[in-house]
Amino acid sequence: MDKGSWSIIVHGGAKAISPSDAEAHRQGCARAAERGAEILARGGSAVDAARRAVAMLEDDPTFNAGHGSVANAAGDIEMDAGIMDGATLAIGAVAAVVRIHNPIDAAAAMLGEPPILLVGKGAERFAYKKGLRCTPPTGASTPPEKPGHDTVGCVARDRAGHIAAATSTGGIAGTLPGRVGDAPLPGCGFYADDKVGGVSLSGDGEAIARTLLGARIVRAMEDRRAALAAQDIHEPMQRLGAEAGVIAIDAAGRIGAAHNSENFAVAFGSSEKPVIISAIHQDEWKAVLPHD
Ligand code: ASP
C-alpha cells in the first residue's frame, strides 16, 4: 500500500451467531469500522481509531463487552480490556473491572503510564481520577445462562504507518469471580508493533494464553502477509480443542482474519477500498482477503 494509506478491521467475537442475530452483528461491526475509518481518513491516529471503534462495540448490547457483558458464576460482570500503540510499544490494560462504563477508555488512558495493567479497584480508582465515566455499563449484567463467550476488538493502521490493536470483553459466562482471560494480556488477546503488524483475538481465553496465540500471529507476519499469518491460529487451537478468531493488519497495511469458531463477525475497509465490508464467516471474505 502507498504511503498515506490507512486500513481498519474490527471483530465482534468468535462464537456461533444465530440467523436472527446475524444482522445486528454485521451492522454493529460495520458501524464501528466506519467510525474508525472516518478518523483514519481524516488523518487521525490508529490508537484513536481503535479506541473509538471498540468503545462503540462496548456500547452495543449485541456484543459481550461493556454494555452487554455476560455475568460470571456469582451473577456479576467483570470486564477486561487492552490496547497497544505499535509506534511506541506502549500498552494500557485493565482487568476484572466492574464500575467503568467503557473499559477500553481506561485502558487507553493507561498508555502514558508506567504500569501496563491495572486490575479491580485500582483500575477503577485510576479511571475515576482520569475523569472517565465510572458507573457499571447500564444493563450490562445479563443472566448467567447467556451462552458461550465473545469479545470485541479492532486493529487499525493510520496514514503515518502506525498500528494499534485494542480488545475488550465481558469474559466467559459463568466463570469464577476474579477470572481474567486473554483479552488484557499483551501477546495473547492483542498486540501491535509498527515494524510487524497488529492483532486482536477472541475465543477460549485460557487456550489463547497457553499458546501465546496473539504473539504467534504477529511473529508469522514477519514473513507473511496478514491473511496468511492469521491461518496460524488453527494448529494450536486444534491441539487444545479450543476456539479462536483473529483479526490482523501487517506493517504494509494488508488485512487478514481467520477463525475456527462457527462464526466470527468482522468489518473492514481501507483507503484503497473504503466501502466497509461486514461478514460473519470467513467464506464471505475469502475472495477479498485470499489466504491461500
Ligand atoms: N477471550 C475472551 C476471554 O477468554 C472471551 C472471548 O473472546 O470469547 O475472556
PDB file of C-alpha atoms and ligand atoms in Angstrom:
ATOM      1  CA  MET A   1       0.000   0.000   0.000  1.00  0.00           C
ATOM      2  CA  ASP A   2       1.133   3.576  -0.665  1.00  0.00           C
ATOM      3  CA  LYS A   3       2.430   5.894   1.963  1.00  0.00           C
ATOM      4  CA  GLY A   4      -0.503   7.803   3.407  1.00  0.00           C
ATOM      5  CA  SER A   5      -2.851   4.833   3.126  1.00  0.00           C
ATOM      6  CA  TRP A   6      -4.924   3.539   6.047  1.00  0.00           C
ATOM      7  CA  SER A   7      -6.724   0.321   6.948  1.00  0.00           C
ATOM      8  CA  ILE A   8      -9.000  -0.960   9.690  1.00  0.00           C
ATOM      9  CA  ILE A   9     -10.667  -4.192  10.782  1.00  0.00           C
ATOM     10  CA  VAL A  10     -12.958  -4.831  13.767  1.00  0.00           C
ATOM     11  CA  HIS A  11     -14.426  -8.028  15.201  1.00  0.00           C
ATOM     12  CA  GLY A  12     -17.434  -8.869  17.331  1.00  0.00           C
ATOM     13  CA  GLY A  13     -16.270 -12.190  18.783  1.00  0.00           C
ATOM     14  CA  ALA A  14     -15.556 -15.800  17.835  1.00  0.00           C
ATOM     15  CA  LYS A  15     -18.809 -17.680  18.502  1.00  0.00           C
ATOM     16  CA  ALA A  16     -21.933 -19.143  16.945  1.00  0.00           C
ATOM     17  CA  ILE A  17     -24.293 -16.450  15.625  1.00  0.00           C
ATOM     18  CA  SER A  18     -27.932 -17.425  15.140  1.00  0.00           C
ATOM     19  CA  PRO A  19     -29.604 -16.283  11.900  1.00  0.00           C
ATOM     20  CA  SER A  20     -31.796 -13.892  13.898  1.00  0.00           C
ATOM     21  CA  ASP A  21     -28.696 -12.205  15.401  1.00  0.00           C
ATOM     22  CA  ALA A  22     -26.670 -12.069  12.179  1.00  0.00           C
ATOM     23  CA  GLU A  23     -27.833  -8.652  11.019  1.00  0.00           C
ATOM     24  CA  ALA A  24     -27.181  -6.993  14.387  1.00  0.00           C
ATOM     25  CA  HIS A  25     -23.625  -8.372  14.309  1.00  0.00           C
ATOM     26  CA  ARG A  26     -22.995  -7.246  10.738  1.00  0.00           C
ATOM     27  CA  GLN A  27     -24.380  -3.783  11.368  1.00  0.00           C
ATOM     28  CA  GLY A  28     -22.715  -3.304  14.751  1.00  0.00           C
ATOM     29  CA  CYS A  29     -19.316  -4.218  13.317  1.00  0.00           C
ATOM     30  CA  ALA A  30     -19.872  -2.097  10.203  1.00  0.00           C
ATOM     31  CA  ARG A  31     -20.787   0.965  12.277  1.00  0.00           C
ATOM     32  CA  ALA A  32     -17.694   0.595  14.458  1.00  0.00           C
ATOM     33  CA  ALA A  33     -15.416   0.117  11.442  1.00  0.00           C
ATOM     34  CA  GLU A  34     -16.977   3.156   9.763  1.00  0.00           C
ATOM     35  CA  ARG A  35     -16.328   5.251  12.864  1.00  0.00           C
ATOM     36  CA  GLY A  36     -12.683   4.175  12.922  1.00  0.00           C
ATOM     37  CA  ALA A  37     -12.359   4.655   9.144  1.00  0.00           C
ATOM     38  CA  GLU A  38     -13.625   8.250   9.375  1.00  0.00           C
ATOM     39  CA  ILE A  39     -10.923   9.017  11.928  1.00  0.00           C
ATOM     40  CA  LEU A  40      -8.197   7.403   9.825  1.00  0.00           C
ATOM     41  CA  ALA A  41      -9.370   9.010   6.559  1.00  0.00           C
ATOM     42  CA  ARG A  42      -9.021  12.483   8.028  1.00  0.00           C
ATOM     43  CA  GLY A  43      -5.514  11.744   9.315  1.00  0.00           C
ATOM     44  CA  GLY A  44      -6.368  10.670  12.879  1.00  0.00           C
ATOM     45  CA  SER A  45      -4.217   8.204  14.792  1.00  0.00           C
ATOM     46  CA  ALA A  46      -4.550   4.418  14.795  1.00  0.00           C
ATOM     47  CA  VAL A  47      -4.807   4.480  18.602  1.00  0.00           C
ATOM     48  CA  ASP A  48      -7.734   6.891  18.466  1.00  0.00           C
ATOM     49  CA  ALA A  49      -9.491   4.924  15.703  1.00  0.00           C
ATOM     50  CA  ALA A  50      -9.087   1.592  17.515  1.00  0.00           C
ATOM     51  CA  ARG A  51     -10.198   3.037  20.863  1.00  0.00           C
ATOM     52  CA  ARG A  52     -13.302   4.668  19.438  1.00  0.00           C
ATOM     53  CA  ALA A  53     -14.300   1.684  17.333  1.00  0.00           C
ATOM     54  CA  VAL A  54     -14.026  -0.593  20.368  1.00  0.00           C
ATOM     55  CA  ALA A  55     -15.919   1.886  22.582  1.00  0.00           C
ATOM     56  CA  MET A  56     -18.780   1.767  20.050  1.00  0.00           C
ATOM     57  CA  LEU A  57     -18.814  -2.027  20.206  1.00  0.00           C
ATOM     58  CA  GLU A  58     -18.776  -1.835  24.029  1.00  0.00           C
ATOM     59  CA  ASP A  59     -21.851   0.422  23.875  1.00  0.00           C
ATOM     60  CA  ASP A  60     -23.707  -2.005  21.606  1.00  0.00           C
ATOM     61  CA  PRO A  61     -25.603  -4.640  23.663  1.00  0.00           C
ATOM     62  CA  THR A  62     -25.233  -7.107  20.786  1.00  0.00           C
ATOM     63  CA  PHE A  63     -21.686  -7.778  21.936  1.00  0.00           C
ATOM     64  CA  ASN A  64     -20.198  -9.209  25.117  1.00  0.00           C
ATOM     65  CA  ALA A  65     -18.117  -6.199  26.163  1.00  0.00           C
ATOM     66  CA  GLY A  66     -19.060  -3.122  28.179  1.00  0.00           C
ATOM     67  CA  HIS A  67     -22.851  -2.782  27.896  1.00  0.00           C
ATOM     68  CA  GLY A  68     -23.955  -6.356  27.117  1.00  0.00           C
ATOM     69  CA  SER A  69     -21.267  -8.172  29.111  1.00  0.00           C
ATOM     70  CA  VAL A  70     -22.105 -11.666  30.375  1.00  0.00           C
ATOM     71  CA  ALA A  71     -22.295 -12.500  34.082  1.00  0.00           C
ATOM     72  CA  ASN A  72     -19.863 -14.719  35.986  1.00  0.00           C
ATOM     73  CA  ALA A  73     -20.821 -17.582  38.320  1.00  0.00           C
ATOM     74  CA  ALA A  74     -21.741 -15.081  41.056  1.00  0.00           C
ATOM     75  CA  GLY A  75     -24.066 -13.241  38.663  1.00  0.00           C
ATOM     76  CA  ASP A  76     -21.720 -10.235  38.417  1.00  0.00           C
ATOM     77  CA  ILE A  77     -19.997  -8.738  35.427  1.00  0.00           C
ATOM     78  CA  GLU A  78     -16.249  -8.227  35.348  1.00  0.00           C
ATOM     79  CA  MET A  79     -14.675  -6.717  32.267  1.00  0.00           C
ATOM     80  CA  ASP A  80     -11.179  -6.742  30.737  1.00  0.00           C
ATOM     81  CA  ALA A  81      -9.683  -4.535  28.026  1.00  0.00           C
ATOM     82  CA  GLY A  82      -6.294  -3.818  26.496  1.00  0.00           C
ATOM     83  CA  ILE A  83      -4.827  -1.509  23.861  1.00  0.00           C
ATOM     84  CA  MET A  84      -1.348  -1.208  22.341  1.00  0.00           C
ATOM     85  CA  ASP A  85       0.340   1.546  20.376  1.00  0.00           C
ATOM     86  CA  GLY A  86       2.615  -0.065  17.801  1.00  0.00           C
ATOM     87  CA  ALA A  87       4.644   3.130  17.361  1.00  0.00           C
ATOM     88  CA  THR A  88       5.923   3.286  20.957  1.00  0.00           C
ATOM     89  CA  LEU A  89       5.052  -0.243  22.171  1.00  0.00           C
ATOM     90  CA  ALA A  90       3.056   1.462  24.938  1.00  0.00           C
ATOM     91  CA  ILE A  91       0.431  -0.830  26.464  1.00  0.00           C
ATOM     92  CA  GLY A  92      -2.622   0.001  28.574  1.00  0.00           C
ATOM     93  CA  ALA A  93      -4.901  -2.622  30.068  1.00  0.00           C
ATOM     94  CA  VAL A  94      -7.478  -3.085  32.811  1.00  0.00           C
ATOM     95  CA  ALA A  95      -8.882  -6.341  34.190  1.00  0.00           C
ATOM     96  CA  ALA A  96     -11.739  -7.508  36.398  1.00  0.00           C
ATOM     97  CA  VAL A  97     -13.326  -4.058  36.429  1.00  0.00           C
ATOM     98  CA  VAL A  98     -16.961  -3.540  37.349  1.00  0.00           C
ATOM     99  CA  ARG A  99     -17.509   0.196  37.619  1.00  0.00           C
ATOM    100  CA  ILE A 100     -16.033   1.527  34.388  1.00  0.00           C
ATOM    101  CA  HIS A 101     -18.512   2.374  31.661  1.00  0.00           C
ATOM    102  CA  ASN A 102     -16.039   1.923  28.798  1.00  0.00           C
ATOM    103  CA  PRO A 103     -13.110  -0.261  29.886  1.00  0.00           C
ATOM    104  CA  ILE A 104     -11.254   0.492  26.628  1.00  0.00           C
ATOM    105  CA  ASP A 105     -11.128   4.198  27.565  1.00  0.00           C
ATOM    106  CA  ALA A 106      -9.494   3.312  30.881  1.00  0.00           C
ATOM    107  CA  ALA A 107      -7.012   1.076  29.046  1.00  0.00           C
ATOM    108  CA  ALA A 108      -6.232   3.901  26.599  1.00  0.00           C
ATOM    109  CA  ALA A 109      -5.716   6.335  29.491  1.00  0.00           C
ATOM    110  CA  MET A 110      -3.044   3.922  30.785  1.00  0.00           C
ATOM    111  CA  LEU A 111      -0.955   4.280  27.599  1.00  0.00           C
ATOM    112  CA  GLY A 112       1.115   7.099  29.055  1.00  0.00           C
ATOM    113  CA  GLU A 113       1.571   5.479  32.475  1.00  0.00           C
ATOM    114  CA  PRO A 114       4.421   3.288  33.752  1.00  0.00           C
ATOM    115  CA  PRO A 115       2.290   0.185  34.547  1.00  0.00           C
ATOM    116  CA  ILE A 116       0.814  -1.740  31.645  1.00  0.00           C
ATOM    117  CA  LEU A 117      -2.051  -3.401  33.545  1.00  0.00           C
ATOM    118  CA  LEU A 118      -4.264  -2.389  36.480  1.00  0.00           C
ATOM    119  CA  VAL A 119      -6.908  -4.669  37.988  1.00  0.00           C
ATOM    120  CA  GLY A 120     -10.108  -4.324  40.001  1.00  0.00           C
ATOM    121  CA  LYS A 121     -10.412  -1.419  42.425  1.00  0.00           C
ATOM    122  CA  GLY A 122      -7.021   0.044  41.456  1.00  0.00           C
ATOM    123  CA  ALA A 123      -8.131   0.278  37.834  1.00  0.00           C
ATOM    124  CA  GLU A 124     -11.465   1.786  38.853  1.00  0.00           C
ATOM    125  CA  ARG A 125      -9.746   4.407  41.024  1.00  0.00           C
ATOM    126  CA  PHE A 126      -7.408   5.242  38.141  1.00  0.00           C
ATOM    127  CA  ALA A 127     -10.350   5.660  35.742  1.00  0.00           C
ATOM    128  CA  TYR A 128     -12.159   7.869  38.254  1.00  0.00           C
ATOM    129  CA  LYS A 129      -9.083  10.106  38.647  1.00  0.00           C
ATOM    130  CA  LYS A 130      -8.872  10.412  34.859  1.00  0.00           C
ATOM    131  CA  GLY A 131     -12.459  11.698  34.822  1.00  0.00           C
ATOM    132  CA  LEU A 132     -13.860   8.684  32.983  1.00  0.00           C
ATOM    133  CA  ARG A 133     -17.462   7.594  33.438  1.00  0.00           C
ATOM    134  CA  CYS A 134     -17.329   5.266  36.429  1.00  0.00           C
ATOM    135  CA  THR A 135     -20.717   3.582  36.541  1.00  0.00           C
ATOM    136  CA  PRO A 136     -21.290  -0.004  35.518  1.00  0.00           C
ATOM    137  CA  PRO A 137     -22.458  -0.060  31.893  1.00  0.00           C
ATOM    138  CA  THR A 138     -26.271   0.184  32.042  1.00  0.00           C
ATOM    139  CA  GLY A 139     -27.979  -3.170  31.894  1.00  0.00           C
ATOM    140  CA  ALA A 140     -24.621  -4.853  31.485  1.00  0.00           C
ATOM    141  CA  SER A 141     -25.447  -7.790  33.690  1.00  0.00           C
ATOM    142  CA  THR A 142     -27.144 -10.400  31.578  1.00  0.00           C
ATOM    143  CA  PRO A 143     -28.363 -13.692  33.026  1.00  0.00           C
ATOM    144  CA  PRO A 144     -25.566 -16.246  33.576  1.00  0.00           C
ATOM    145  CA  GLU A 145     -27.413 -18.573  31.217  1.00  0.00           C
ATOM    146  CA  LYS A 146     -26.407 -16.367  28.248  1.00  0.00           C
ATOM    147  CA  PRO A 147     -24.419 -18.960  26.313  1.00  0.00           C
ATOM    148  CA  GLY A 148     -20.771 -19.011  25.342  1.00  0.00           C
ATOM    149  CA  HIS A 149     -18.422 -16.125  25.083  1.00  0.00           C
ATOM    150  CA  ASP A 150     -17.115 -13.483  22.794  1.00  0.00           C
ATOM    151  CA  THR A 151     -15.172 -10.273  22.748  1.00  0.00           C
ATOM    152  CA  VAL A 152     -14.748  -7.204  20.564  1.00  0.00           C
ATOM    153  CA  GLY A 153     -11.619  -5.798  19.006  1.00  0.00           C
ATOM    154  CA  CYS A 154     -10.041  -3.564  16.410  1.00  0.00           C
ATOM    155  CA  VAL A 155      -6.738  -3.279  14.571  1.00  0.00           C
ATOM    156  CA  ALA A 156      -6.025  -0.054  12.705  1.00  0.00           C
ATOM    157  CA  ARG A 157      -3.152   1.379  10.669  1.00  0.00           C
ATOM    158  CA  ASP A 158      -3.082   5.135  10.157  1.00  0.00           C
ATOM    159  CA  ARG A 159      -1.757   7.297   7.330  1.00  0.00           C
ATOM    160  CA  ALA A 160       1.556   7.722   9.192  1.00  0.00           C
ATOM    161  CA  GLY A 161       2.017   3.920   9.171  1.00  0.00           C
ATOM    162  CA  HIS A 162       1.325   3.486  12.887  1.00  0.00           C
ATOM    163  CA  ILE A 163      -0.578   0.397  14.008  1.00  0.00           C
ATOM    164  CA  ALA A 164      -2.798  -0.016  17.088  1.00  0.00           C
ATOM    165  CA  ALA A 165      -4.684  -3.010  18.446  1.00  0.00           C
ATOM    166  CA  ALA A 166      -7.489  -2.997  21.024  1.00  0.00           C
ATOM    167  CA  THR A 167      -9.573  -5.747  22.642  1.00  0.00           C
ATOM    168  CA  SER A 168     -12.420  -5.598  25.185  1.00  0.00           C
ATOM    169  CA  THR A 169     -14.536  -8.331  26.762  1.00  0.00           C
ATOM    170  CA  GLY A 170     -17.028  -9.310  29.416  1.00  0.00           C
ATOM    171  CA  GLY A 171     -15.208 -12.664  29.558  1.00  0.00           C
ATOM    172  CA  ILE A 172     -16.807 -16.082  29.537  1.00  0.00           C
ATOM    173  CA  ALA A 173     -20.256 -16.581  31.092  1.00  0.00           C
ATOM    174  CA  GLY A 174     -20.363 -18.424  34.400  1.00  0.00           C
ATOM    175  CA  THR A 175     -16.614 -18.392  35.170  1.00  0.00           C
ATOM    176  CA  LEU A 176     -15.149 -17.972  38.677  1.00  0.00           C
ATOM    177  CA  PRO A 177     -15.272 -14.421  40.044  1.00  0.00           C
ATOM    178  CA  GLY A 178     -11.836 -12.825  39.527  1.00  0.00           C
ATOM    179  CA  ARG A 179     -11.078 -14.901  36.442  1.00  0.00           C
ATOM    180  CA  VAL A 180      -9.122 -12.941  33.820  1.00  0.00           C
ATOM    181  CA  GLY A 181      -8.765 -14.256  30.278  1.00  0.00           C
ATOM    182  CA  ASP A 182      -6.503 -13.360  27.370  1.00  0.00           C
ATOM    183  CA  ALA A 183      -8.121 -10.044  26.423  1.00  0.00           C
ATOM    184  CA  PRO A 184      -5.998  -7.710  28.652  1.00  0.00           C
ATOM    185  CA  LEU A 185      -2.783  -9.734  28.201  1.00  0.00           C
ATOM    186  CA  PRO A 186      -0.367  -8.468  25.512  1.00  0.00           C
ATOM    187  CA  GLY A 187       0.757 -11.213  23.146  1.00  0.00           C
ATOM    188  CA  CYS A 188      -2.402 -13.141  23.975  1.00  0.00           C
ATOM    189  CA  GLY A 189      -5.592 -11.135  23.204  1.00  0.00           C
ATOM    190  CA  PHE A 190      -3.859  -8.225  21.468  1.00  0.00           C
ATOM    191  CA  TYR A 191      -0.506  -6.895  20.281  1.00  0.00           C
ATOM    192  CA  ALA A 192       0.810  -4.196  17.933  1.00  0.00           C
ATOM    193  CA  ASP A 193       4.221  -3.307  16.579  1.00  0.00           C
ATOM    194  CA  ASP A 194       4.558  -0.892  13.643  1.00  0.00           C
ATOM    195  CA  LYS A 195       7.503  -2.919  12.358  1.00  0.00           C
ATOM    196  CA  VAL A 196       5.443  -6.117  12.011  1.00  0.00           C
ATOM    197  CA  GLY A 197       1.682  -5.660  12.465  1.00  0.00           C
ATOM    198  CA  GLY A 198      -1.162  -5.839  14.958  1.00  0.00           C
ATOM    199  CA  VAL A 199      -3.716  -8.420  16.137  1.00  0.00           C
ATOM    200  CA  SER A 200      -6.860  -8.689  18.245  1.00  0.00           C
ATOM    201  CA  LEU A 201      -8.289 -12.064  19.256  1.00  0.00           C
ATOM    202  CA  SER A 202     -11.385 -13.675  20.662  1.00  0.00           C
ATOM    203  CA  GLY A 203     -12.106 -17.193  21.849  1.00  0.00           C
ATOM    204  CA  ASP A 204     -11.202 -19.526  24.708  1.00  0.00           C
ATOM    205  CA  GLY A 205      -9.013 -17.187  26.742  1.00  0.00           C
ATOM    206  CA  GLU A 206      -7.074 -19.819  28.623  1.00  0.00           C
ATOM    207  CA  ALA A 207      -6.157 -21.650  25.401  1.00  0.00           C
ATOM    208  CA  ILE A 208      -5.195 -18.369  23.704  1.00  0.00           C
ATOM    209  CA  ALA A 209      -2.930 -17.512  26.664  1.00  0.00           C
ATOM    210  CA  ARG A 210      -1.410 -21.003  26.909  1.00  0.00           C
ATOM    211  CA  THR A 211      -0.367 -20.865  23.260  1.00  0.00           C
ATOM    212  CA  LEU A 212       0.564 -17.139  23.186  1.00  0.00           C
ATOM    213  CA  LEU A 213      -1.687 -17.035  20.156  1.00  0.00           C
ATOM    214  CA  GLY A 214      -1.504 -13.289  19.537  1.00  0.00           C
ATOM    215  CA  ALA A 215       2.302 -13.341  19.637  1.00  0.00           C
ATOM    216  CA  ARG A 216       2.363 -16.278  17.208  1.00  0.00           C
ATOM    217  CA  ILE A 217       0.339 -14.420  14.603  1.00  0.00           C
ATOM    218  CA  VAL A 218       2.469 -11.299  14.996  1.00  0.00           C
ATOM    219  CA  ARG A 219       5.599 -13.437  14.630  1.00  0.00           C
ATOM    220  CA  ALA A 220       4.116 -15.034  11.482  1.00  0.00           C
ATOM    221  CA  MET A 221       3.606 -11.559   9.979  1.00  0.00           C
ATOM    222  CA  GLU A 222       7.396 -11.092   9.986  1.00  0.00           C
ATOM    223  CA  ASP A 223       7.430 -13.439   6.974  1.00  0.00           C
ATOM    224  CA  ARG A 224       3.893 -13.486   5.622  1.00  0.00           C
ATOM    225  CA  ARG A 225       1.049 -11.100   4.866  1.00  0.00           C
ATOM    226  CA  ALA A 226      -1.704 -10.749   7.446  1.00  0.00           C
ATOM    227  CA  ALA A 227      -4.251 -13.008   5.718  1.00  0.00           C
ATOM    228  CA  LEU A 228      -1.750 -15.886   5.582  1.00  0.00           C
ATOM    229  CA  ALA A 229      -0.319 -15.305   9.065  1.00  0.00           C
ATOM    230  CA  ALA A 230      -3.850 -15.373  10.548  1.00  0.00           C
ATOM    231  CA  GLN A 231      -4.138 -19.031   9.490  1.00  0.00           C
ATOM    232  CA  ASP A 232      -1.623 -19.900  12.204  1.00  0.00           C
ATOM    233  CA  ILE A 233      -4.422 -19.968  14.789  1.00  0.00           C
ATOM    234  CA  HIS A 234      -5.593 -23.359  13.544  1.00  0.00           C
ATOM    235  CA  GLU A 235      -2.858 -25.742  14.665  1.00  0.00           C
ATOM    236  CA  PRO A 236      -2.548 -24.503  18.305  1.00  0.00           C
ATOM    237  CA  MET A 237      -6.331 -24.351  18.758  1.00  0.00           C
ATOM    238  CA  GLN A 238      -6.769 -27.808  17.281  1.00  0.00           C
ATOM    239  CA  ARG A 239      -4.113 -29.123  19.682  1.00  0.00           C
ATOM    240  CA  LEU A 240      -6.057 -27.812  22.685  1.00  0.00           C
ATOM    241  CA  GLY A 241      -9.512 -28.476  21.260  1.00  0.00           C
ATOM    242  CA  ALA A 242     -10.269 -24.761  21.609  1.00  0.00           C
ATOM    243  CA  GLU A 243     -11.903 -21.999  19.588  1.00  0.00           C
ATOM    244  CA  ALA A 244     -10.474 -18.679  18.471  1.00  0.00           C
ATOM    245  CA  GLY A 245     -10.736 -15.909  15.927  1.00  0.00           C
ATOM    246  CA  VAL A 246      -8.126 -13.316  14.987  1.00  0.00           C
ATOM    247  CA  ILE A 247      -8.067 -10.064  13.035  1.00  0.00           C
ATOM    248  CA  ALA A 248      -4.720  -8.731  11.806  1.00  0.00           C
ATOM    249  CA  ILE A 249      -3.088  -5.919   9.858  1.00  0.00           C
ATOM    250  CA  ASP A 250       0.531  -6.249   8.741  1.00  0.00           C
ATOM    251  CA  ALA A 251       3.162  -3.489   8.535  1.00  0.00           C
ATOM    252  CA  ALA A 252       2.217  -2.830   4.897  1.00  0.00           C
ATOM    253  CA  GLY A 253      -1.419  -2.278   5.900  1.00  0.00           C
ATOM    254  CA  ARG A 254      -2.798  -5.530   4.470  1.00  0.00           C
ATOM    255  CA  ILE A 255      -5.777  -7.002   6.324  1.00  0.00           C
ATOM    256  CA  GLY A 256      -6.294 -10.614   7.458  1.00  0.00           C
ATOM    257  CA  ALA A 257      -8.682 -12.643   9.609  1.00  0.00           C
ATOM    258  CA  ALA A 258      -9.294 -16.283  10.487  1.00  0.00           C
ATOM    259  CA  HIS A 259     -11.419 -18.331  12.872  1.00  0.00           C
ATOM    260  CA  ASN A 260     -12.179 -21.921  13.779  1.00  0.00           C
ATOM    261  CA  SER A 261     -15.344 -20.971  15.672  1.00  0.00           C
ATOM    262  CA  GLU A 262     -18.686 -21.359  13.931  1.00  0.00           C
ATOM    263  CA  ASN A 263     -18.839 -17.639  13.176  1.00  0.00           C
ATOM    264  CA  PHE A 264     -16.684 -14.559  13.538  1.00  0.00           C
ATOM    265  CA  ALA A 265     -18.280 -11.182  12.858  1.00  0.00           C
ATOM    266  CA  VAL A 266     -15.844  -8.752  11.244  1.00  0.00           C
ATOM    267  CA  ALA A 267     -15.947  -5.492   9.283  1.00  0.00           C
ATOM    268  CA  PHE A 268     -13.067  -3.922   7.402  1.00  0.00           C
ATOM    269  CA  GLY A 269     -12.066  -1.219   4.959  1.00  0.00           C
ATOM    270  CA  SER A 270      -9.042   0.694   3.738  1.00  0.00           C
ATOM    271  CA  SER A 271      -8.098   3.821   1.785  1.00  0.00           C
ATOM    272  CA  GLU A 272      -7.914   1.552  -1.292  1.00  0.00           C
ATOM    273  CA  LYS A 273     -11.368   0.036  -0.661  1.00  0.00           C
ATOM    274  CA  PRO A 274     -13.103   2.484   1.696  1.00  0.00           C
ATOM    275  CA  VAL A 275     -16.531   0.842   1.445  1.00  0.00           C
ATOM    276  CA  ILE A 276     -16.823  -1.160   4.662  1.00  0.00           C
ATOM    277  CA  ILE A 277     -17.406  -4.886   4.160  1.00  0.00           C
ATOM    278  CA  SER A 278     -19.002  -6.822   7.005  1.00  0.00           C
ATOM    279  CA  ALA A 279     -19.247 -10.606   7.303  1.00  0.00           C
ATOM    280  CA  ILE A 280     -19.940 -13.305   9.863  1.00  0.00           C
ATOM    281  CA  HIS A 281     -17.970 -16.184   8.319  1.00  0.00           C
ATOM    282  CA  GLN A 282     -14.587 -16.469   6.566  1.00  0.00           C
ATOM    283  CA  ASP A 283     -16.195 -17.924   3.436  1.00  0.00           C
ATOM    284  CA  GLU A 284     -17.703 -14.481   2.913  1.00  0.00           C
ATOM    285  CA  TRP A 285     -14.369 -12.650   2.963  1.00  0.00           C
ATOM    286  CA  LYS A 286     -12.128 -15.283   1.286  1.00  0.00           C
ATOM    287  CA  ALA A 287     -12.451 -13.607  -2.093  1.00  0.00           C
ATOM    288  CA  VAL A 288     -11.392 -10.211  -0.757  1.00  0.00           C
ATOM    289  CA  LEU A 289      -8.734 -11.402   1.718  1.00  0.00           C
ATOM    290  CA  PRO A 290      -7.307 -14.504  -0.007  1.00  0.00           C
ATOM    291  CA  HIS A 291      -5.393 -16.741   2.353  1.00  0.00           C
ATOM    292  CA  ASP A 292      -4.114 -19.441   0.037  1.00  0.00           C
TER     293      ASP A 292
HETATM  294  N1  ASP B   1     -11.323 -14.387  25.060  1.00  0.00           N
HETATM  295  C1  ASP B   1     -12.316 -13.943  25.984  1.00  0.00           C
HETATM  296  C2  ASP B   1     -11.979 -14.458  27.354  1.00  0.00           C
HETATM  297  O1  ASP B   1     -11.491 -15.568  27.473  1.00  0.00           O
HETATM  298  C3  ASP B   1     -13.679 -14.406  25.654  1.00  0.00           C
HETATM  299  C4  ASP B   1     -13.963 -14.468  24.192  1.00  0.00           C
HETATM  300  O2  ASP B   1     -13.313 -13.905  23.367  1.00  0.00           O
HETATM  301  O3  ASP B   1     -14.926 -15.094  23.825  1.00  0.00           O
HETATM  302  O4  ASP B   1     -12.231 -13.775  28.316  1.00  0.00           O
END
